[in-house]
Amino acid sequence: MYSRDPWGGPLEIAAAAAAGGGDSATDDERSRNLQDLDRAALSRQLGETQQSWLLAGAGDSGKKKKRYVDLGCFVVSRKVFFWTAGTLLGFGLLIGFILLIIKVVPHRHPEPPPPDQYTLALHKALLFFNAQRSGPIPKHNNVSWRGSSGMRDGLSDNSVRKNLVGGYYDAGDAIKFNFPMSFAMTMLSWSVVEYRDKYDSAGELQHVKEIIKWGTDYLLKTFNSSADTIDRIAAQVGQGDTSKGPNPNDHYCWVRPEDIDYPRPVYECHSCSDLAAEMAAALASASIVFKDNRKYSEKLIHGARTLFKYGREQRGRYSPGGSDPSLFYNSTSYWDEYVWGGAWLYYATGNSSYLQLATTRGIAKHAGAFWGGPDYGVLSWDNKLVAAQVLMSRLRLFLSPGYPYEEILRTFHNQTENVMCSYLPVFRSFNFTKGGLIQLNHGRPQPLQYAVNAAFLASVYSDYLEAADTPGWYCGPTFYSTEVLRNFARSQIDYILGKNPKKMSYLVGYGSHYPKHVHHRGASIPKNGVKYTCKEGWKWRDTKKPNPYTLVGAMVAGPDRHDGFKDERTNYNYTEPTLAGNAGLVAALVSLSGLKNGLDKNTIFSAIPPMFPTPPPPPEAWRP
């Protein structure tokens, strides 16, 4: 019988058994016979693997067997496997160690780019509000020559006996005019709502919030802010009318606010719709700024609601003829404040009743929305119509509430675009000086406060258009890009910062050439321990020497219509700064600073519920 040898040769078992004499053959004989018969098979060349499977021969008894690792798909030498695995593990540990060193060991980051000129100017412009503070001055105020003042405001007036400590002095005097102060707080809050990230990147967010809160805390003191219904508002602290003789007051006396010892009467109003609506706008806009402080934000909203209700019920101007406010900040009407205040209350609360009021055609008509006039499109502490129209255009651009608001919102949007056209020199709606400053006040003194407001409106509206993926707007048949608006805004701010025929910066402390004789009592009188009387202080008013202190960040009133400027302390039409003017400047600077468009699209809408526009009513059935 033949059996197949698995290594390739025949194995003649039967033949070998017969040759050995059957079953009686010994095992040794049988073994020798098999070896003789299988020499051909054993002489065949075997593979390495096959050889490893055979038992070692007599001469290999002292050698170690070669071991392998079966990895499933292939078999590798155990030695090679461990070497490979060890090498990979070593490389992994080395890379991990290097990454750990990179992470733990401090290393230099590339320095951020230097701030642009608008950011540098912003830092300074905000400091002006620190210098204007009334009341207990905090230690971190950063104006060394200012101290606490006005610590008896309101309490010293026996007819009022109300705590009115705090707030801001309006300009170079020590009067607290609540009407322009409220407007200034509204403008600052608007700029924070739109450009919070820009303030944050400039390191000024906390600072500007402190400035706003200093103002709103004071405004809450001027009426019963915890009540739902009020009948009066404190409109002014201090007095400026000097026509009744040389009685000591805040315009007759030239003394530091810290040294005031003359009476400071409080002016209250009982029908002041304009002031109430403006204060409501200030508190409502600030409530959005402080939305992360829920308790304070709700307090602001409640005060805004109370004020607006009072302003609607008790119709009248806060500055009737003959009153002290009428001599300095006379309000021409209250209809524009209704639209302005209603818009901000809608954004702050989401209550559609405020939107209905702000878009009421009759109120808009009384505010002057449907007619031109020489001051149409001029934003100021007195007229907020154009700013309210820009705010309402924002609502249409991003939310498009539709019926029943669409008609008036479209009108506001169209008129906003017309105002933007009027700012361009090519249309000659307003004159420009040879140096390039727009004359929104038609050549009258103190032009800068109007120019900065226009710059802010142009810049923020261009950001609205870009955020809404709209490349520009039409002036008649001509299309203008958003960059045209931004260039207009830059031209006005650049003029103020020194790009003008005088090569002078009208922002005090910015650049090397700026006014040194600013019309300001606190900055012009040395803090030398001497308490000057009203008339003794006149020598500091009339001296030709520069102010002993630099009123950093103050934007002065500005040049005349021929680009001329007189750096004279006694001429307030050139050298006096104001809260309202500086607020517009801050808003314009932050809108132009840093990134091209840092607009916060959504925060202003955070209180507005989802909109489901009501379809317009169907047309009447056709009748033959």
XYZ file of C-alpha atoms in Angstrom:
624
model
C 0.000 0.000 0.000
C 1.259 3.357 -0.972
C 0.586 6.496 1.076
C 1.251 9.999 -0.064
C 4.181 11.678 1.622
C 3.050 15.224 2.573
C 6.517 16.511 1.611
C 6.254 15.289 -1.974
C 7.445 11.581 -2.113
C 5.826 8.054 -1.884
C 5.980 6.241 1.416
C 6.084 2.458 0.944
C 4.849 1.324 4.331
C 3.616 -2.050 3.242
C 6.813 -2.971 1.389
C 8.924 -1.945 4.307
C 6.848 -4.084 6.664
C 7.211 -7.183 4.471
C 10.968 -6.803 4.182
C 11.239 -6.669 7.930
C 9.605 -10.108 8.454
C 6.106 -9.082 9.513
C 4.992 -8.108 12.965
C 7.918 -9.884 14.650
C 10.363 -7.285 13.390
C 11.784 -5.118 16.135
C 11.138 -1.400 16.319
C 14.774 -0.620 15.638
C 14.806 -2.674 12.465
C 11.578 -1.103 11.310
C 13.037 2.354 11.921
C 16.188 1.608 9.998
C 14.163 0.326 7.068
C 12.020 3.487 7.004
C 15.065 5.725 7.029
C 16.527 3.831 4.102
C 13.318 4.031 2.149
C 12.623 7.799 2.825
C 16.024 9.217 1.961
C 14.682 10.739 -1.242
C 11.972 12.530 0.682
C 14.330 13.812 3.350
C 16.845 14.996 0.764
C 14.165 17.306 -0.751
C 14.782 21.040 -0.045
C 12.224 22.361 2.495
C 11.093 25.937 3.045
C 12.045 27.859 6.162
C 8.594 27.575 7.660
C 8.382 23.912 6.841
C 11.759 23.262 8.445
C 10.659 25.075 11.606
C 7.800 22.644 11.966
C 10.144 19.604 12.071
C 11.875 18.460 15.179
C 15.402 19.585 15.530
C 18.070 17.072 14.616
C 20.630 15.593 16.916
C 23.064 18.439 16.218
C 20.491 21.182 16.948
C 19.598 20.218 20.489
C 21.458 23.230 21.969
C 19.832 25.947 19.739
C 16.747 28.090 20.625
C 13.672 27.926 18.430
C 12.824 31.006 16.371
C 9.500 32.427 17.622
C 6.803 34.230 15.611
C 3.773 36.391 16.272
C 0.568 35.698 14.370
C -1.152 39.011 13.561
C -3.995 37.380 11.706
C -3.270 38.659 8.224
C 0.425 37.770 8.381
C 3.029 36.235 10.622
C 6.100 38.190 11.722
C 9.116 37.451 13.793
C 8.552 38.162 17.448
C 11.801 40.105 17.599
C 10.845 42.319 14.649
C 7.402 42.869 16.147
C 8.751 44.091 19.479
C 11.336 46.320 17.836
C 8.689 47.941 15.616
C 6.198 48.405 18.442
C 8.884 49.848 20.712
C 10.025 52.295 18.053
C 6.470 53.549 17.454
C 5.850 53.905 21.189
C 9.078 55.847 21.593
C 8.152 58.238 18.793
C 4.704 58.753 20.361
C 6.191 59.586 23.754
C 8.692 61.967 22.154
C 5.966 63.844 20.244
C 3.779 64.034 23.360
C 6.688 65.409 25.375
C 7.378 68.063 22.741
C 3.706 69.107 22.678
C 3.691 69.306 26.473
C 6.713 71.618 26.427
C 5.060 73.846 23.798
C 1.901 74.105 25.875
C 3.473 74.596 29.295
C 6.500 76.751 28.535
C 5.475 80.425 28.010
C 6.111 81.753 24.553
C 5.607 85.072 22.831
C 2.475 85.826 20.847
C 2.691 88.202 17.919
C 1.797 91.671 19.110
C -1.665 92.928 18.027
C -1.735 95.702 15.458
C -1.627 99.215 16.931
C -5.039 100.838 17.466
C -6.289 103.083 14.692
C -6.726 106.829 15.160
C -10.448 106.502 15.921
C -9.805 104.054 18.762
C -7.100 106.313 20.198
C -9.482 109.265 20.036
C -12.239 107.160 21.623
C -10.112 106.537 24.724
C -9.748 110.275 25.200
C -13.315 111.314 24.309
C -14.742 109.083 27.047
C -12.565 110.787 29.681
C -14.502 114.021 29.225
C -17.485 112.469 31.001
C -15.262 111.670 33.991
C -14.396 115.368 34.229
C -18.087 116.365 34.118
C -19.259 114.203 37.009
C -21.228 115.811 39.800
C -21.674 114.261 43.215
C -19.268 111.925 45.064
C -16.338 111.320 42.722
C -15.090 107.691 42.753
C -11.403 106.994 43.335
C -10.902 105.522 39.870
C -12.221 108.634 38.104
C -8.812 109.319 36.468
C -9.193 113.129 36.610
C -6.917 114.214 39.436
C -8.065 117.840 39.598
C -11.745 116.983 40.114
C -13.344 116.263 43.502
C -16.785 115.712 44.956
C -19.240 118.552 44.365
C -22.930 119.334 44.352
C -23.402 117.211 47.469
C -26.464 119.257 48.546
C -28.176 119.419 45.150
C -31.941 119.280 45.593
C -31.708 119.025 49.356
C -30.747 122.701 49.731
C -33.833 123.864 47.799
C -36.567 124.079 50.433
C -39.305 124.046 47.795
C -38.160 120.619 46.581
C -36.224 118.897 49.377
C -35.240 116.043 47.097
C -31.946 114.193 46.715
C -30.632 115.216 43.288
C -26.947 114.476 43.934
C -25.118 113.028 40.955
C -25.406 113.308 37.202
C -23.260 115.475 34.941
C -22.518 119.146 34.522
C -23.531 120.152 31.041
C -20.564 122.112 29.736
C -18.094 124.630 31.133
C -20.494 125.613 33.903
C -22.025 123.668 36.797
C -25.653 123.456 35.635
C -27.305 120.069 35.241
C -29.605 120.392 32.219
C -31.556 117.126 32.202
C -32.819 117.474 28.618
C -29.439 117.386 26.799
C -28.034 115.056 29.495
C -30.764 112.508 28.691
C -30.030 112.805 24.987
C -26.321 112.217 25.650
C -27.099 109.036 27.613
C -29.383 107.819 24.814
C -26.679 108.326 22.196
C -24.072 106.533 24.302
C -26.458 103.636 24.954
C -27.319 103.391 21.254
C -23.627 103.141 20.379
C -23.095 100.353 22.954
C -26.134 98.410 21.729
C -24.776 98.515 18.169
C -21.033 98.154 18.843
C -20.603 96.318 22.143
C -17.825 94.115 20.716
C -15.892 97.129 19.479
C -16.020 98.744 22.908
C -14.909 95.451 24.413
C -11.968 95.016 22.036
C -10.900 98.611 22.780
C -11.028 97.873 26.525
C -13.687 100.541 27.074
C -16.894 98.527 27.535
C -16.887 98.656 31.320
C -15.924 102.327 31.271
C -18.732 103.412 28.963
C -21.245 101.361 30.961
C -20.127 103.155 34.126
C -20.596 106.492 32.340
C -24.120 105.570 31.266
C -25.074 104.240 34.697
C -23.836 107.411 36.374
C -26.301 109.302 34.208
C -29.257 106.919 34.464
C -28.899 106.611 38.246
C -29.292 110.382 38.428
C -32.233 110.468 36.011
C -34.063 107.946 38.179
C -33.765 110.430 41.067
C -35.466 113.248 39.165
C -38.945 111.656 39.432
C -40.709 109.013 41.502
C -39.286 106.076 39.565
C -40.980 103.451 41.755
C -44.468 104.770 40.963
C -46.641 103.958 37.964
C -47.987 107.501 37.728
C -46.179 110.800 38.322
C -47.072 114.478 38.093
C -43.674 116.227 37.974
C -40.038 115.939 36.912
C -36.970 117.815 38.111
C -35.775 119.302 34.837
C -32.732 121.307 35.909
C -30.409 121.910 38.858
C -28.677 125.296 38.954
C -29.424 128.559 37.259
C -27.815 130.474 34.404
C -29.912 133.570 33.709
C -27.812 136.669 34.431
C -30.268 139.210 33.029
C -31.786 139.936 36.441
C -28.674 141.443 37.935
C -25.407 140.246 39.480
C -26.933 137.505 41.588
C -24.587 134.595 42.216
C -25.456 131.679 39.963
C -23.749 129.122 37.772
C -23.104 131.517 34.898
C -22.296 134.674 36.812
C -19.750 132.933 39.066
C -16.462 131.555 37.777
C -15.566 129.037 40.489
C -14.647 125.387 40.669
C -17.693 123.118 41.181
C -16.075 121.893 44.395
C -16.162 125.465 45.811
C -19.786 126.359 45.032
C -21.515 127.935 48.042
C -24.287 129.915 46.354
C -27.907 128.679 46.048
C -28.644 126.102 43.332
C -32.379 126.137 42.734
C -34.213 123.176 41.207
C -36.498 123.755 38.246
C -39.459 121.344 38.152
C -41.931 120.880 35.332
C -45.508 119.561 35.547
C -46.253 119.214 31.842
C -43.090 118.348 29.957
C -43.735 115.771 27.254
C -40.444 116.394 25.443
C -38.280 115.915 28.533
C -40.302 112.898 29.718
C -40.094 111.143 26.339
C -36.363 111.869 26.011
C -35.707 110.547 29.506
C -37.801 107.481 28.623
C -35.600 106.941 25.559
C -32.469 107.205 27.727
C -33.703 104.690 30.306
C -35.133 102.281 27.702
C -31.965 102.223 25.597
C -29.842 101.797 28.721
C -31.995 98.835 29.787
C -30.729 96.996 26.690
C -27.142 97.883 27.583
C -27.669 96.439 31.079
C -29.751 93.435 30.055
C -27.170 91.185 31.767
C -28.156 92.907 35.060
C -31.795 91.863 35.129
C -32.833 93.754 38.262
C -31.364 97.064 37.116
C -32.635 96.612 33.569
C -36.179 96.045 34.813
C -35.883 99.130 37.031
C -34.896 101.192 33.995
C -37.777 99.820 31.919
C -40.300 100.566 34.663
C -39.018 104.150 34.905
C -39.172 104.539 31.126
C -42.776 103.314 31.010
C -43.789 105.718 33.800
C -42.120 108.679 32.107
C -43.589 107.948 28.688
C -47.071 107.557 30.146
C -46.689 110.901 31.926
C -45.396 112.548 28.746
C -48.414 111.342 26.789
C -50.954 112.397 29.399
C -49.514 115.776 30.451
C -48.928 117.489 27.117
C -46.561 120.428 26.997
C -42.985 121.615 26.477
C -40.581 121.571 29.383
C -39.158 124.995 28.420
C -41.968 127.526 28.173
C -41.045 131.099 27.378
C -39.259 132.952 30.139
C -38.074 129.836 31.980
C -34.398 129.280 32.606
C -34.220 126.192 30.322
C -35.685 128.179 27.429
C -32.633 130.472 27.451
C -30.155 127.634 26.901
C -31.873 124.412 25.757
C -35.230 125.445 24.397
C -37.269 122.564 23.008
C -39.244 123.362 19.861
C -41.733 120.441 20.100
C -42.329 117.066 21.695
C -43.600 115.074 18.690
C -40.139 113.919 17.609
C -39.485 112.700 21.165
C -42.711 110.661 20.961
C -41.399 108.763 17.920
C -37.901 108.499 19.427
C -39.057 107.368 22.863
C -41.676 105.010 21.431
C -39.084 103.328 19.209
C -36.713 102.713 22.117
C -39.481 101.457 24.394
C -40.538 98.994 21.692
C -37.005 97.666 21.377
C -36.651 97.454 25.161
C -39.983 95.767 25.892
C -41.254 94.160 22.694
C -44.661 95.722 23.430
C -46.267 96.425 20.062
C -48.314 99.335 21.467
C -45.122 101.410 21.460
C -44.444 100.450 17.844
C -47.988 101.441 16.919
C -47.470 104.840 18.516
C -44.055 105.379 16.906
C -45.526 104.568 13.493
C -48.718 106.596 13.874
C -49.003 108.761 10.813
C -50.429 111.749 12.688
C -47.564 111.823 15.188
C -45.002 111.474 12.406
C -46.687 114.330 10.548
C -46.536 116.622 13.591
C -42.875 115.662 14.036
C -42.161 116.942 10.514
C -41.640 113.625 8.764
C -43.481 114.657 5.587
C -42.015 118.045 4.924
C -38.533 119.404 4.458
C -37.395 122.669 5.917
C -33.882 124.001 6.489
C -33.155 121.765 9.493
C -34.627 118.549 8.103
C -32.169 115.702 8.609
C -30.228 117.499 11.371
C -29.909 115.415 14.532
C -29.478 117.372 17.748
C -30.490 117.441 21.389
C -33.656 119.226 20.245
C -34.694 117.240 17.149
C -34.477 113.428 17.117
C -36.736 112.710 14.132
C -33.984 111.582 11.755
C -32.476 109.301 14.422
C -35.914 107.764 15.067
C -36.323 107.182 11.327
C -32.953 105.410 11.183
C -34.009 103.204 14.117
C -37.286 102.326 12.407
C -35.441 101.622 9.135
C -33.369 99.076 11.069
C -36.572 97.274 12.035
C -37.734 97.139 8.422
C -34.351 95.999 7.096
C -33.926 93.081 9.502
C -37.402 92.010 10.683
C -39.799 93.465 8.102
C -42.910 93.343 10.312
C -45.215 94.046 7.386
C -48.830 95.107 7.805
C -49.994 97.300 9.533
C -46.589 98.982 9.964
C -45.139 98.598 6.490
C -46.502 101.802 4.962
C -45.042 104.188 7.549
C -41.859 102.113 7.921
C -41.318 102.328 4.173
C -41.797 106.095 4.417
C -39.246 106.316 7.249
C -36.847 104.140 5.257
C -37.181 106.273 2.117
C -36.689 109.470 4.074
C -33.653 108.026 5.829
C -32.108 107.422 2.438
C -33.005 110.968 1.369
C -31.220 112.322 4.448
C -28.164 110.243 3.603
C -28.217 111.754 0.121
C -28.381 115.246 1.639
C -25.091 114.624 3.470
C -23.216 114.183 0.190
C -21.604 117.384 -1.166
C -22.775 116.656 -4.696
C -26.409 117.398 -3.791
C -25.674 120.750 -2.089
C -28.409 120.327 0.505
C -25.966 121.753 3.040
C -22.955 123.972 2.590
C -19.449 122.782 3.349
C -16.505 124.891 4.458
C -13.483 124.992 2.180
C -11.818 122.594 4.591
C -14.686 120.098 4.225
C -16.832 120.557 7.374
C -20.560 120.201 6.741
C -22.613 123.214 7.886
C -25.703 121.524 9.289
C -26.432 124.594 11.418
C -26.141 126.858 8.355
C -23.053 128.776 9.431
C -24.191 129.415 12.977
C -21.723 128.869 15.862
C -20.850 125.531 17.467
C -21.052 123.349 14.329
C -19.179 120.252 15.518
C -21.941 118.733 17.649
C -24.163 118.491 14.543
C -21.382 117.159 12.326
C -20.517 114.274 14.671
C -24.188 113.249 14.906
C -24.440 113.142 11.114
C -21.204 111.137 10.943
C -22.623 108.579 13.345
C -25.917 108.267 11.464
C -24.109 107.819 8.148
C -21.715 105.236 9.570
C -24.315 103.193 11.451
C -26.724 103.229 8.514
C -23.996 102.013 6.172
C -23.409 99.173 8.635
C -27.137 98.395 8.624
C -27.098 98.110 4.845
C -24.037 95.858 4.779
C -25.408 93.624 7.550
C -28.609 93.281 5.506
C -26.543 92.299 2.417
C -27.451 95.547 0.669
C -24.473 97.126 -1.153
C -25.810 100.672 -1.180
C -28.798 102.938 -1.852
C -30.239 105.174 -4.550
C -30.256 108.956 -4.697
C -32.670 109.447 -7.567
C -31.368 107.360 -10.472
C -27.817 107.194 -9.088
C -26.671 104.255 -6.978
C -24.163 104.916 -4.185
C -22.233 102.257 -2.286
C -22.104 102.072 1.482
C -18.451 103.092 1.287
C -19.549 106.555 0.128
C -21.441 107.031 3.389
C -18.530 105.773 5.427
C -16.167 108.108 3.606
C -18.433 111.046 4.478
C -18.382 110.020 8.140
C -14.589 109.683 8.083
C -14.164 113.082 6.435
C -16.042 114.822 9.248
C -14.254 113.016 12.079
C -10.876 113.449 10.369
C -11.568 117.182 10.146
C -12.175 117.282 13.898
C -9.036 115.273 14.629
C -6.786 117.681 12.730
C -7.303 117.317 8.986
C -8.437 120.924 8.578
C -6.921 124.243 7.406
C -5.838 125.094 10.966
C -4.102 121.710 11.351
C -5.660 121.733 14.810
C -7.318 118.894 16.664
C -10.611 120.065 18.129
C -10.478 117.108 20.513
C -8.480 118.318 23.523
C -5.498 116.120 24.319
C -5.447 114.424 20.911
C -2.404 115.180 18.782
C 0.087 117.913 19.539
C -1.938 120.968 18.527
C -5.284 121.465 20.259
C -7.107 124.270 22.171
C -5.390 125.294 25.405
C -7.958 127.862 26.626
C -11.074 125.698 26.897
C -14.138 127.466 28.314
C -14.377 125.374 31.475
C -14.365 126.509 35.094
C -12.865 123.396 36.634
C -9.986 123.146 34.153
C -9.123 126.854 34.238
C -8.790 127.382 38.017
C -5.809 125.848 39.820
C -6.463 123.470 42.687
C -4.263 125.426 45.101
C -6.270 125.404 48.314
C -7.689 128.871 47.676
C -11.471 129.219 47.535
C -12.258 132.066 45.150
C -15.470 134.074 45.291
C -17.664 134.510 42.226
C -15.883 137.678 41.025
C -12.412 136.631 42.211
C -12.606 133.720 39.793
C -12.996 136.064 36.843
C -9.245 136.557 36.715
C -8.908 132.894 35.725
C -11.614 133.325 33.119
C -9.950 136.387 31.582
C -6.282 135.413 31.761
C -4.444 134.801 28.501
C -2.514 131.926 30.017
C -3.434 128.347 29.081
C -5.616 126.353 31.453
C -3.606 124.789 34.287
C -5.346 121.476 33.576
C -5.935 119.742 30.268
C -9.582 118.793 29.809
C -8.680 115.569 27.998
C -11.309 114.299 25.589
C -13.379 117.474 25.351
C -14.570 118.307 21.853
C -14.835 122.101 21.712
C -17.647 123.951 19.942
C -15.616 124.263 16.750
C -14.580 126.690 14.011
C -16.655 129.231 12.143
C -17.995 128.800 8.612
C -14.674 129.979 7.169
C -12.658 127.336 9.066
C -11.439 130.042 11.443
C -10.933 129.332 15.128
C -10.109 131.503 18.139
C -8.611 129.746 21.116
C -10.158 132.116 23.645
C -11.643 131.055 26.952
C -14.141 133.919 26.985
C -15.563 132.957 23.576
C -17.692 129.897 24.308
C -18.862 129.703 20.683
C -15.393 128.410 19.843
C -14.039 126.729 22.969
C -16.896 125.349 25.102
C -17.533 121.575 25.061
C -20.915 119.941 25.849
C -22.218 116.548 26.974
C -24.426 116.184 23.891
C -21.563 117.014 21.523
C -19.160 114.564 23.109
C -21.766 111.790 23.145
C -22.210 112.128 19.380
C -18.435 112.125 18.931
C -18.032 108.932 20.983
C -20.765 107.220 18.956
C -19.144 108.235 15.654
C -15.659 107.193 16.783
C -16.670 103.710 17.895
C -18.677 103.129 14.721
C -15.613 103.957 12.580
C -13.012 102.230 14.754
C -11.499 98.794 14.414
C -13.080 96.319 12.032
C -14.961 97.537 8.992
C -18.295 96.276 10.315
C -18.603 95.236 13.938
C -22.364 95.721 14.136
C -24.361 93.644 16.616
C -27.344 92.652 14.493
C -29.527 90.916 17.062
C -29.142 92.296 20.610
C -31.466 95.230 19.970
C -34.219 92.766 19.002
C -33.772 90.475 22.021
C -37.032 91.570 23.714
C -39.151 91.420 20.555
C -41.257 88.229 20.261
C -41.385 86.285 16.979
C -43.325 88.231 14.389
C -46.220 86.826 12.435
C -47.331 89.757 10.291
C -51.073 90.242 10.037
C -52.230 89.989 6.419
C -53.817 93.156 5.082
C -57.608 93.165 4.792
C -58.987 91.909 1.464
C -60.141 94.511 -1.044
C -63.798 95.307 -1.223
C -65.875 93.131 -3.473
C -66.143 94.421 -7.006
C -69.472 95.912 -7.899
C -70.564 96.680 -11.429
